[in-house]
Each structure stands twice: as C-alpha cells, then as structure tokens.
mmCIF file of C-alpha atoms and ligand atoms in Angstrom:
data_model
loop_
_atom_site.group_PDB
_atom_site.id
_atom_site.type_symbol
_atom_site.label_atom_id
_atom_site.label_comp_id
_atom_site.label_asym_id
_atom_site.label_seq_id
_atom_site.Cartn_x
_atom_site.Cartn_y
_atom_site.Cartn_z
ATOM 1 C CA UNK A 1 191.739 19.870 21.839
ATOM 2 C CA UNK A 2 190.950 16.307 20.768
ATOM 3 C CA UNK A 3 191.234 15.178 24.380
ATOM 4 C CA UNK A 4 188.786 17.808 25.501
ATOM 5 C CA UNK A 5 186.493 16.671 22.724
ATOM 6 C CA UNK A 6 186.662 13.061 23.849
ATOM 7 C CA UNK A 7 185.909 14.175 27.414
ATOM 8 C CA UNK A 8 182.823 16.035 26.295
ATOM 9 C CA UNK A 9 181.696 13.095 24.164
ATOM 10 C CA UNK A 10 182.013 10.782 27.112
ATOM 11 C CA UNK A 11 180.275 13.217 29.427
ATOM 12 C CA UNK A 12 177.417 13.676 26.981
ATOM 13 C CA UNK A 13 176.768 10.027 26.186
ATOM 14 C CA UNK A 14 176.947 8.952 29.838
ATOM 15 C CA UNK A 15 174.550 11.695 30.867
ATOM 16 C CA UNK A 16 172.079 10.721 28.141
ATOM 17 C CA UNK A 17 172.328 7.098 29.155
ATOM 18 C CA UNK A 18 171.609 7.962 32.789
ATOM 19 C CA UNK A 19 168.768 10.345 32.102
ATOM 20 C CA UNK A 20 165.137 9.386 32.551
ATOM 21 C CA UNK A 21 163.112 12.488 31.888
ATOM 22 C CA UNK A 22 162.533 14.997 29.144
ATOM 23 C CA UNK A 23 163.806 17.750 31.478
ATOM 24 C CA UNK A 24 167.139 16.029 31.959
ATOM 25 C CA UNK A 25 167.570 15.482 28.237
ATOM 26 C CA UNK A 26 166.767 19.108 27.613
ATOM 27 C CA UNK A 27 169.341 20.150 30.216
ATOM 28 C CA UNK A 28 172.072 18.037 28.540
ATOM 29 C CA UNK A 29 171.162 19.480 25.184
ATOM 30 C CA UNK A 30 171.538 23.032 26.462
ATOM 31 C CA UNK A 31 174.681 22.361 28.493
ATOM 32 C CA UNK A 32 176.604 20.706 25.643
ATOM 33 C CA UNK A 33 175.038 21.626 22.346
ATOM 34 C CA UNK A 34 173.251 24.905 23.110
ATOM 35 C CA UNK A 35 174.313 28.311 21.919
ATOM 36 C CA UNK A 36 176.468 28.750 25.023
ATOM 37 C CA UNK A 37 177.163 25.026 25.448
ATOM 38 C CA UNK A 38 180.565 23.426 25.996
ATOM 39 C CA UNK A 39 180.824 21.911 22.528
ATOM 40 C CA UNK A 40 179.833 25.116 20.901
ATOM 41 C CA UNK A 41 182.499 26.934 22.886
ATOM 42 C CA UNK A 42 185.028 24.403 21.708
ATOM 43 C CA UNK A 43 184.019 24.919 18.088
ATOM 44 C CA UNK A 44 184.356 28.653 18.541
ATOM 45 C CA UNK A 45 187.900 28.242 19.829
ATOM 46 C CA UNK A 46 188.999 26.431 16.659
ATOM 47 C CA UNK A 47 190.481 29.724 15.516
ATOM 48 C CA UNK A 48 193.251 29.428 18.091
ATOM 49 C CA UNK A 49 194.594 26.226 16.506
ATOM 50 C CA UNK A 50 197.293 26.211 13.871
ATOM 51 C CA UNK A 51 195.677 26.637 10.458
ATOM 52 C CA UNK A 52 196.494 23.137 9.175
ATOM 53 C CA UNK A 53 194.887 21.454 12.221
ATOM 54 C CA UNK A 54 191.621 23.323 11.980
ATOM 55 C CA UNK A 55 189.704 21.242 9.354
ATOM 56 C CA UNK A 56 190.309 17.909 11.115
ATOM 57 C CA UNK A 57 189.433 19.353 14.521
ATOM 58 C CA UNK A 58 186.326 21.010 13.140
ATOM 59 C CA UNK A 59 185.106 17.768 11.575
ATOM 60 C CA UNK A 60 185.762 15.815 14.745
ATOM 61 C CA UNK A 61 183.881 18.343 16.842
ATOM 62 C CA UNK A 62 180.893 18.262 14.480
ATOM 63 C CA UNK A 63 180.834 14.462 14.524
ATOM 64 C CA UNK A 64 180.693 14.464 18.318
ATOM 65 C CA UNK A 65 177.971 17.080 18.271
ATOM 66 C CA UNK A 66 175.867 14.988 15.875
ATOM 67 C CA UNK A 67 176.456 11.814 17.827
ATOM 68 C CA UNK A 68 175.261 13.354 21.074
ATOM 69 C CA UNK A 69 172.261 14.975 19.345
ATOM 70 C CA UNK A 70 171.325 11.629 17.803
ATOM 71 C CA UNK A 71 171.551 9.819 21.144
ATOM 72 C CA UNK A 72 169.345 12.474 22.737
ATOM 73 C CA UNK A 73 166.695 11.848 20.061
ATOM 74 C CA UNK A 74 166.881 8.092 20.579
ATOM 75 C CA UNK A 75 166.487 8.566 24.338
ATOM 76 C CA UNK A 76 163.508 10.883 23.737
ATOM 77 C CA UNK A 77 161.823 8.270 21.563
ATOM 78 C CA UNK A 78 162.277 5.600 24.206
ATOM 79 C CA UNK A 79 161.007 7.904 26.913
ATOM 80 C CA UNK A 80 157.907 8.734 24.871
ATOM 81 C CA UNK A 81 157.173 5.077 24.168
ATOM 82 C CA UNK A 82 157.660 4.258 27.821
ATOM 83 C CA UNK A 83 155.333 7.035 28.985
ATOM 84 C CA UNK A 84 152.682 5.981 26.509
ATOM 85 C CA UNK A 85 152.926 2.376 27.600
ATOM 86 C CA UNK A 86 152.513 3.310 31.270
ATOM 87 C CA UNK A 87 149.594 5.576 30.421
ATOM 88 C CA UNK A 88 147.889 2.821 28.504
ATOM 89 C CA UNK A 89 148.610 0.344 31.243
ATOM 90 C CA UNK A 90 146.287 2.288 33.480
ATOM 91 C CA UNK A 91 148.282 4.952 35.218
ATOM 92 C CA UNK A 92 147.118 8.333 34.036
ATOM 93 C CA UNK A 93 144.760 7.124 31.298
ATOM 94 C CA UNK A 94 141.313 8.575 31.849
ATOM 95 C CA UNK A 95 139.023 6.721 29.466
ATOM 96 C CA UNK A 96 136.131 8.962 30.474
ATOM 97 C CA UNK A 97 137.709 12.099 28.997
ATOM 98 C CA UNK A 98 135.783 13.310 25.909
ATOM 99 C CA UNK A 99 137.487 12.411 22.639
ATOM 100 C CA UNK A 100 138.211 14.859 19.845
ATOM 101 C CA UNK A 101 134.945 16.197 18.447
ATOM 102 C CA UNK A 102 134.336 15.317 14.782
ATOM 103 C CA UNK A 103 133.015 18.301 12.805
ATOM 104 C CA UNK A 104 129.207 18.166 12.585
ATOM 105 C CA UNK A 105 127.503 18.353 9.209
ATOM 106 C CA UNK A 106 124.260 20.105 8.394
ATOM 107 C CA UNK A 107 121.603 20.278 5.715
ATOM 108 C CA UNK A 108 122.450 22.359 2.664
ATOM 109 C CA UNK A 109 120.154 25.408 2.378
ATOM 110 C CA UNK A 110 118.719 23.855 -0.810
ATOM 111 C CA UNK A 111 117.882 20.710 1.135
ATOM 112 C CA UNK A 112 116.379 22.773 3.943
ATOM 113 C CA UNK A 113 114.073 24.701 1.641
ATOM 114 C CA UNK A 114 113.110 21.542 -0.265
ATOM 115 C CA UNK A 115 112.076 19.884 2.998
ATOM 116 C CA UNK A 116 110.060 22.891 4.119
ATOM 117 C CA UNK A 117 108.220 23.018 0.812
ATOM 118 C CA UNK A 118 107.665 19.269 0.810
ATOM 119 C CA UNK A 119 106.065 19.631 4.239
ATOM 120 C CA UNK A 120 103.694 22.330 3.055
ATOM 121 C CA UNK A 121 102.737 20.383 -0.081
ATOM 122 C CA UNK A 122 102.316 17.129 1.781
ATOM 123 C CA UNK A 123 99.922 18.902 4.129
ATOM 124 C CA UNK A 124 97.881 19.757 1.008
ATOM 125 C CA UNK A 125 97.771 16.115 -0.061
ATOM 126 C CA UNK A 126 100.622 16.112 -2.575
ATOM 127 C CA UNK A 127 103.026 13.204 -2.762
ATOM 128 C CA UNK A 128 106.735 13.484 -3.527
ATOM 129 C CA UNK A 129 107.766 12.164 -6.918
ATOM 130 C CA UNK A 130 111.210 11.447 -8.253
ATOM 131 C CA UNK A 131 112.859 10.843 -11.588
ATOM 132 C CA UNK A 132 116.331 10.268 -13.019
ATOM 133 C CA UNK A 133 118.700 13.130 -13.819
ATOM 134 C CA UNK A 134 119.621 11.482 -17.110
ATOM 135 C CA UNK A 135 116.327 11.575 -18.981
ATOM 136 C CA UNK A 136 114.745 10.368 -22.206
ATOM 137 C CA UNK A 137 114.164 13.040 -24.804
ATOM 138 C CA UNK A 138 110.523 11.962 -24.947
ATOM 139 C CA UNK A 139 109.934 12.782 -21.245
ATOM 140 C CA UNK A 140 112.016 15.951 -21.264
ATOM 141 C CA UNK A 141 110.624 17.414 -24.512
ATOM 142 C CA UNK A 142 108.187 15.490 -26.741
ATOM 143 C CA UNK A 143 105.545 14.482 -24.228
ATOM 144 C CA UNK A 144 105.678 18.036 -22.850
ATOM 145 C CA UNK A 145 104.460 19.340 -26.213
ATOM 146 C CA UNK A 146 107.805 20.979 -26.991
ATOM 147 C CA UNK A 147 108.115 21.115 -30.809
ATOM 148 C CA UNK A 148 110.834 19.024 -32.499
ATOM 149 C CA UNK A 149 112.572 22.156 -33.744
ATOM 150 C CA UNK A 150 112.347 24.082 -30.449
ATOM 151 C CA UNK A 151 115.638 25.889 -29.735
ATOM 152 C CA UNK A 152 115.719 24.519 -26.165
ATOM 153 C CA UNK A 153 116.651 21.153 -27.671
ATOM 154 C CA UNK A 154 119.817 22.525 -29.253
ATOM 155 C CA UNK A 155 123.103 21.506 -27.722
ATOM 156 C CA UNK A 156 123.860 25.079 -26.744
ATOM 157 C CA UNK A 157 121.001 24.728 -24.211
ATOM 158 C CA UNK A 158 120.743 21.004 -23.516
ATOM 159 C CA UNK A 159 123.512 18.652 -22.432
ATOM 160 C CA UNK A 160 123.068 15.564 -24.579
ATOM 161 C CA UNK A 161 124.243 12.124 -23.597
ATOM 162 C CA UNK A 162 123.537 10.480 -26.956
ATOM 163 C CA UNK A 163 125.827 11.546 -29.803
ATOM 164 C CA UNK A 164 124.592 13.912 -32.507
ATOM 165 C CA UNK A 165 122.472 12.145 -35.113
ATOM 166 C CA UNK A 166 121.750 9.311 -32.707
ATOM 167 C CA UNK A 167 118.006 9.735 -32.336
ATOM 168 C CA UNK A 168 118.087 13.154 -30.765
ATOM 169 C CA UNK A 169 115.722 15.706 -32.187
ATOM 170 C CA UNK A 170 113.546 12.747 -33.183
ATOM 171 C CA UNK A 171 112.447 12.040 -29.630
ATOM 172 C CA UNK A 172 114.842 9.144 -29.150
ATOM 173 C CA UNK A 173 117.810 10.925 -27.609
ATOM 174 C CA UNK A 174 119.002 10.902 -24.020
ATOM 175 C CA UNK A 175 119.933 14.116 -22.192
ATOM 176 C CA UNK A 176 120.628 15.567 -18.772
ATOM 177 C CA UNK A 177 117.136 16.745 -17.796
ATOM 178 C CA UNK A 178 116.823 20.478 -18.362
ATOM 179 C CA UNK A 179 113.920 20.871 -15.910
ATOM 180 C CA UNK A 180 111.918 18.822 -13.430
ATOM 181 C CA UNK A 181 108.849 19.083 -15.690
ATOM 182 C CA UNK A 182 109.736 15.663 -17.118
ATOM 183 C CA UNK A 183 108.763 14.116 -13.782
ATOM 184 C CA UNK A 184 105.163 15.209 -14.612
ATOM 185 C CA UNK A 185 105.217 12.761 -17.487
ATOM 186 C CA UNK A 186 106.739 9.932 -15.481
ATOM 187 C CA UNK A 187 104.284 10.418 -12.609
ATOM 188 C CA UNK A 188 101.190 10.721 -14.829
ATOM 189 C CA UNK A 189 102.174 7.660 -16.879
ATOM 190 C CA UNK A 190 102.870 5.659 -13.760
ATOM 191 C CA UNK A 191 99.925 6.672 -11.576
ATOM 192 C CA UNK A 192 97.349 8.160 -13.963
ATOM 193 C CA UNK A 193 94.667 10.636 -12.810
ATOM 194 C CA UNK A 194 93.722 11.968 -10.323
ATOM 195 C CA UNK A 195 97.194 12.913 -9.079
ATOM 196 C CA UNK A 196 98.980 15.504 -6.959
ATOM 197 C CA UNK A 197 102.773 15.465 -6.867
ATOM 198 C CA UNK A 198 105.765 17.695 -6.302
ATOM 199 C CA UNK A 199 109.161 16.686 -7.644
ATOM 200 C CA UNK A 200 112.265 18.415 -6.304
ATOM 201 C CA UNK A 201 115.612 17.832 -7.964
ATOM 202 C CA UNK A 202 118.710 18.872 -9.866
ATOM 203 C CA UNK A 203 118.513 20.059 -13.441
ATOM 204 C CA UNK A 204 121.221 20.814 -15.991
ATOM 205 C CA UNK A 205 121.783 23.307 -18.776
ATOM 206 C CA UNK A 206 124.594 24.060 -21.181
ATOM 207 C CA UNK A 207 125.501 27.312 -19.489
ATOM 208 C CA UNK A 208 128.573 29.386 -18.853
ATOM 209 C CA UNK A 209 128.339 30.063 -15.122
ATOM 210 C CA UNK A 210 127.874 33.683 -14.044
ATOM 211 C CA UNK A 211 126.218 35.268 -10.964
ATOM 212 C CA UNK A 212 122.705 34.331 -12.128
ATOM 213 C CA UNK A 213 123.335 31.148 -14.156
ATOM 214 C CA UNK A 214 124.856 27.803 -13.341
ATOM 215 C CA UNK A 215 125.047 24.598 -15.377
ATOM 216 C CA UNK A 216 123.429 22.764 -12.461
ATOM 217 C CA UNK A 217 120.603 24.125 -10.336
ATOM 218 C CA UNK A 218 117.520 23.023 -8.433
ATOM 219 C CA UNK A 219 113.818 23.139 -9.167
ATOM 220 C CA UNK A 220 110.622 21.763 -7.734
ATOM 221 C CA UNK A 221 107.912 20.815 -10.170
ATOM 222 C CA UNK A 222 104.306 20.630 -9.008
ATOM 223 C CA UNK A 223 101.324 19.047 -10.672
ATOM 224 C CA UNK A 224 97.645 18.523 -9.914
ATOM 225 C CA UNK A 225 95.318 16.610 -12.241
ATOM 226 C CA UNK A 226 91.714 15.991 -11.332
ATOM 227 C CA UNK A 227 88.193 16.671 -12.512
ATOM 228 C CA UNK A 228 87.299 20.354 -12.589
ATOM 229 C CA UNK A 229 90.719 21.784 -11.668
ATOM 230 C CA UNK A 230 91.014 25.503 -12.487
ATOM 231 C CA UNK A 231 93.373 28.447 -12.197
ATOM 232 C CA UNK A 232 91.868 29.368 -8.822
ATOM 233 C CA UNK A 233 93.177 26.061 -7.427
ATOM 234 C CA UNK A 234 96.666 26.959 -8.600
ATOM 235 C CA UNK A 235 96.424 30.359 -6.954
ATOM 236 C CA UNK A 236 95.149 28.899 -3.728
ATOM 237 C CA UNK A 237 97.998 26.363 -3.572
ATOM 238 C CA UNK A 238 100.562 29.109 -4.188
ATOM 239 C CA UNK A 239 99.125 31.362 -1.523
ATOM 240 C CA UNK A 240 99.169 28.512 0.981
ATOM 241 C CA UNK A 241 102.750 27.760 0.006
ATOM 242 C CA UNK A 242 103.910 31.337 0.503
ATOM 243 C CA UNK A 243 102.172 31.551 3.842
ATOM 244 C CA UNK A 244 103.981 28.361 4.876
ATOM 245 C CA UNK A 245 107.371 29.668 3.787
ATOM 246 C CA UNK A 246 107.113 33.238 5.062
ATOM 247 C CA UNK A 247 104.818 32.613 8.031
ATOM 248 C CA UNK A 248 102.200 35.128 6.872
ATOM 249 C CA UNK A 249 99.935 35.958 3.950
ATOM 250 C CA UNK A 250 101.770 37.269 0.874
ATOM 251 C CA UNK A 251 99.927 38.994 -1.975
ATOM 252 C CA UNK A 252 100.295 37.384 -5.440
ATOM 253 C CA UNK A 253 99.474 38.274 -9.044
ATOM 254 C CA UNK A 254 99.462 36.464 -12.394
ATOM 255 C CA UNK A 255 100.956 37.710 -15.630
ATOM 256 C CA UNK A 256 100.663 35.866 -18.928
ATOM 257 C CA UNK A 257 103.647 33.682 -19.824
ATOM 258 C CA UNK A 258 104.325 31.124 -22.544
ATOM 259 C CA UNK A 259 105.444 27.523 -22.091
ATOM 260 C CA UNK A 260 104.529 24.795 -24.598
ATOM 261 C CA UNK A 261 103.245 22.448 -21.878
ATOM 262 C CA UNK A 262 100.639 24.808 -20.400
ATOM 263 C CA UNK A 263 97.711 26.746 -21.832
ATOM 264 C CA UNK A 264 97.106 29.329 -20.542
ATOM 265 C CA UNK A 265 100.566 29.876 -19.088
ATOM 266 C CA UNK A 266 101.446 32.337 -16.333
ATOM 267 C CA UNK A 267 104.220 33.981 -14.435
ATOM 268 C CA UNK A 268 103.305 34.188 -10.792
ATOM 269 C CA UNK A 269 104.692 37.128 -8.851
ATOM 270 C CA UNK A 270 104.660 37.629 -5.101
ATOM 271 C CA UNK A 271 104.639 40.922 -3.251
ATOM 272 C CA UNK A 272 108.241 41.492 -2.134
ATOM 273 C CA UNK A 273 108.523 40.051 1.384
ATOM 274 C CA UNK A 274 111.492 42.300 2.180
ATOM 275 C CA UNK A 275 110.075 45.792 1.686
ATOM 276 C CA UNK A 276 106.968 47.932 1.257
ATOM 277 C CA UNK A 277 108.176 50.561 -1.165
ATOM 278 C CA UNK A 278 110.840 48.843 -3.298
ATOM 279 C CA UNK A 279 114.298 47.445 -2.576
ATOM 280 C CA UNK A 280 117.315 45.838 -4.210
ATOM 281 C CA UNK A 281 115.779 42.354 -4.173
ATOM 282 C CA UNK A 282 112.568 43.365 -6.021
ATOM 283 C CA UNK A 283 114.478 45.847 -8.180
ATOM 284 C CA UNK A 284 112.296 48.681 -6.786
ATOM 285 C CA UNK A 285 109.110 47.129 -8.215
ATOM 286 C CA UNK A 286 107.734 45.611 -4.928
ATOM 287 C CA UNK A 287 106.994 42.415 -6.925
ATOM 288 C CA UNK A 288 109.195 39.331 -7.172
ATOM 289 C CA UNK A 289 108.960 36.829 -10.011
ATOM 290 C CA UNK A 290 108.302 33.704 -8.066
ATOM 291 C CA UNK A 291 107.510 30.939 -10.526
ATOM 292 C CA UNK A 292 106.009 30.050 -13.872
ATOM 293 C CA UNK A 293 102.968 27.797 -14.124
ATOM 294 C CA UNK A 294 99.707 27.245 -15.931
ATOM 295 C CA UNK A 295 96.934 24.875 -16.904
ATOM 296 C CA UNK A 296 98.360 21.630 -18.291
ATOM 297 C CA UNK A 297 98.132 21.517 -22.093
ATOM 298 C CA UNK A 298 95.661 18.898 -23.438
ATOM 299 C CA UNK A 299 98.478 17.433 -25.556
ATOM 300 C CA UNK A 300 100.456 16.671 -22.401
ATOM 301 C CA UNK A 301 97.508 14.891 -20.836
ATOM 302 C CA UNK A 302 96.955 12.910 -24.048
ATOM 303 C CA UNK A 303 100.635 11.928 -24.170
ATOM 304 C CA UNK A 304 100.047 10.347 -20.752
ATOM 305 C CA UNK A 305 96.833 8.598 -21.810
ATOM 306 C CA UNK A 306 94.595 10.919 -19.844
ATOM 307 C CA UNK A 307 91.413 12.241 -21.437
ATOM 308 C CA UNK A 308 91.516 16.068 -21.453
ATOM 309 C CA UNK A 309 87.733 16.155 -21.778
ATOM 310 C CA UNK A 310 87.429 14.494 -18.376
ATOM 311 C CA UNK A 311 90.472 15.765 -16.513
ATOM 312 C CA UNK A 312 92.243 19.077 -16.243
ATOM 313 C CA UNK A 313 95.183 20.182 -14.148
ATOM 314 C CA UNK A 314 97.720 22.803 -13.298
ATOM 315 C CA UNK A 315 101.512 22.661 -13.152
ATOM 316 C CA UNK A 316 104.189 24.989 -11.856
ATOM 317 C CA UNK A 317 107.972 25.095 -11.699
ATOM 318 C CA UNK A 318 109.500 26.534 -8.545
ATOM 319 C CA UNK A 319 113.115 27.607 -8.807
ATOM 320 C CA UNK A 320 114.586 26.251 -5.568
ATOM 321 C CA UNK A 321 117.985 27.837 -6.194
ATOM 322 C CA UNK A 322 116.253 31.144 -6.760
ATOM 323 C CA UNK A 323 114.190 30.803 -3.592
ATOM 324 C CA UNK A 324 117.289 30.145 -1.499
ATOM 325 C CA UNK A 325 118.988 33.162 -3.037
ATOM 326 C CA UNK A 326 115.945 35.340 -2.356
ATOM 327 C CA UNK A 327 115.555 34.130 1.186
ATOM 328 C CA UNK A 328 119.151 34.738 2.210
ATOM 329 C CA UNK A 329 120.012 37.616 -0.109
ATOM 330 C CA UNK A 330 122.711 35.565 -1.907
ATOM 331 C CA UNK A 331 123.866 37.512 -4.935
ATOM 332 C CA UNK A 332 125.778 34.793 -6.799
ATOM 333 C CA UNK A 333 124.209 31.413 -7.635
ATOM 334 C CA UNK A 334 127.650 29.812 -7.904
ATOM 335 C CA UNK A 335 128.006 29.843 -4.125
ATOM 336 C CA UNK A 336 125.252 27.230 -3.845
ATOM 337 C CA UNK A 337 127.164 24.320 -5.332
ATOM 338 C CA UNK A 338 130.650 25.603 -4.553
ATOM 339 C CA UNK A 339 131.098 23.228 -1.620
ATOM 340 C CA UNK A 340 132.828 26.120 0.149
ATOM 341 C CA UNK A 341 132.577 25.550 3.909
ATOM 342 C CA UNK A 342 132.815 29.275 4.661
ATOM 343 C CA UNK A 343 129.541 29.615 2.779
ATOM 344 C CA UNK A 344 127.855 26.446 4.012
ATOM 345 C CA UNK A 345 128.606 26.913 7.689
ATOM 346 C CA UNK A 346 126.323 29.940 7.788
ATOM 347 C CA UNK A 347 123.296 27.706 7.246
ATOM 348 C CA UNK A 348 123.855 25.111 9.925
ATOM 349 C CA UNK A 349 120.408 24.581 11.382
HETATM 350 N N1 DAH B 1 110.043 23.840 -16.931
HETATM 351 C C1 DAH B 1 110.112 25.288 -16.906
HETATM 352 C C2 DAH B 1 111.586 25.736 -16.807
HETATM 353 O O1 DAH B 1 112.414 24.976 -16.445
HETATM 354 C C3 DAH B 1 109.388 25.828 -15.714
HETATM 355 C C4 DAH B 1 107.908 25.639 -15.803
HETATM 356 C C5 DAH B 1 107.142 26.570 -16.463
HETATM 357 C C6 DAH B 1 107.293 24.546 -15.216
HETATM 358 C C7 DAH B 1 105.778 26.436 -16.530
HETATM 359 C C8 DAH B 1 105.921 24.402 -15.281
HETATM 360 C C9 DAH B 1 105.159 25.354 -15.952
HETATM 361 O O2 DAH B 1 105.280 23.366 -14.722
HETATM 362 O O3 DAH B 1 103.811 25.218 -16.005
HETATM 363 O O4 DAH B 1 111.858 26.855 -17.108
#
C-alpha cells in the first residue's frame, strides 16, 4: 500500500513538473485526485487493510493527495503569470480593444427640472440667486415679516443650529433655512431694486418623513421688484412658466392665501395637465395646487432698504420636489433623496 502510494506521489509530482498548460494540469488532477482517480481509489481500498494499519495509511494517503494538489496550484500560478507576461510583452495583447465601461451618471430629476425652470426664467430676464443652507434667523424669519412668536420658529418646525436661549427667537439665531424665501432678503440687500431673481435650493424642516413630507426638500423662490409691478405680472410670469414646462398653455387661477411676507397672498392653481374630468393626481378636482405667492409686503421691502412707496414686487415659492412628483407621478417624496439607483436610473436623460 505505502509503495503504491509512493509510486503515485512520484507519478503526480513528475507529471506536474513536466506540464505546461492548464489542460495538462487539469488532466493530472482528474487522473489522480478526481472522484475516480487513482489516489481516491487507493483511499477507498483502505478498508481491506488490517484495522490497526488503517489510520497511518489513511493519513499518508491524504498527505500525498494534499501535496499533489498544492503543487498543481503552484504550477497554475506560474502558468498564469507566464501567460500574462507574454500577453503584455506584445503577443496577444490588443491595446485597441475597448476597456470596461464605467457606469454613466445622469442629472437627478430635481436637477433636471431646476435647469428647465432656470432656462424659462432666464429667458424672462431673471437671474439665478443663491444663498447658504445654514441661514441667519434674521434672513429666514425677521426680515420676512414673520412675527417673533410665530410657531414656524419653534424647534418642532425649524432645525436650529444655535442652542436654545442663544439668540434664537430674538432674531439672532442660526438655523437650517426652512424655505428659499430668505434668498429674497439676501438678493434685495445685495443688489437693491429693480431686481428679478429665482433661487433654487434645498430647504430643511423638523419633520418625520412620510410619503408627503421629508426633512429635506427642494424649492425655487422667485422675486420681481420694480416700479409699478402688479398681480397681473405675477400671473403672466406663471403662465409663461407653465407653457415652458408643459409645452402648451395651461389655465391658472388664484385663491387667497396667507403668508406674512406677502400682502395680498395667493395660492396659484393650474388646470390639471393630466386629465380633463378629474384624476388621481388632481384628486378629481381638475385643479392642482401649484405654488403660493403674492405681492411683497412693504415691511419686507423696508427691511431691505427699499422704499415701498416707489417700488412694489411679487414673490412666489415653487415646490420643486412637488413638481417632480407631479410630473412623473411619484407617490412618495422619500424616493427623491433616497439615492436608490433603481429609482434614479429611470430618469437618465
Ligand atoms: N416660503 C413659503 C414656504 O416655504 C412659500 C412661499 C409662499 C414663498 C408665498 C413665497 C410666497 O415667495 O410669496 O412655504
């Protein structure tokens, strides 16, 4: 038995040594170590040995098996390295073959809609304004004529950066901006009147996420200040905007709405672009709440050193997240910032 084992060991190692292809190595593997291989046969015949000899013979056979298997692996490694080296040396390397294709990115649907809207507004003479996401309480609330005791300032609505008692509520706090309306203040203070700007961006609220609320979402604030600006200008801009987005005229209507920074304030609705007689999106009413807006409150103009007796203006707050959801029939806002590729890949432009 041990002699036969030694024979097989010798046979195996010599064959591995002499081999120079994967096929040959594979053949040796099958012939000696495979399910019907010589070594396996030998192991199976252990039962014919006297009982006391079996453990030693079994161990010896396993050692030989492992030794041959190990040598086969070593030979494979060498063969692979050799093949690679010859490939790289010129033979068989085709440097003109296309490489692996990196996955292509795309614009997020929020970015796509923001760009489309920016285009439409720029064509109407607006410029794009920007502001920080961490904002002064004065810009986010006070200068917008929001009273000191307004519930929106409470920490169950606003995410504060300054600790409680540290100036907040007195106009000296710092918070995550709760809307893009604060960019109105920055832009008016920086550029004065006349001015036309839109300001797209992220806003933050203390919110438990559910299908219609998220702690982070997107808005686009718009503002026009000039001499003799009236509600009809606001309506005209909105109609132009809708035509740009939907590629045709869309009917609109105004309802009264209240916001401290506008007087009068409105809710602007658009005729549902998806149906004629009522559908799921417009909740069977054929109207969709599109955005709030209004004529800028004199106190806001004064806070920006603009004389309300000379200038007037309108402002509006477009919900970008809402527009994306409307456009694509997305029923849960949490998809938007989920980062889930299964969702995002559907919007590759
Ligand atoms: N800032 C408001 C919000 O986040 C939206 C808004 C309402 C903006 C009326 C405006 C406006 O400019 O006139 O809910």
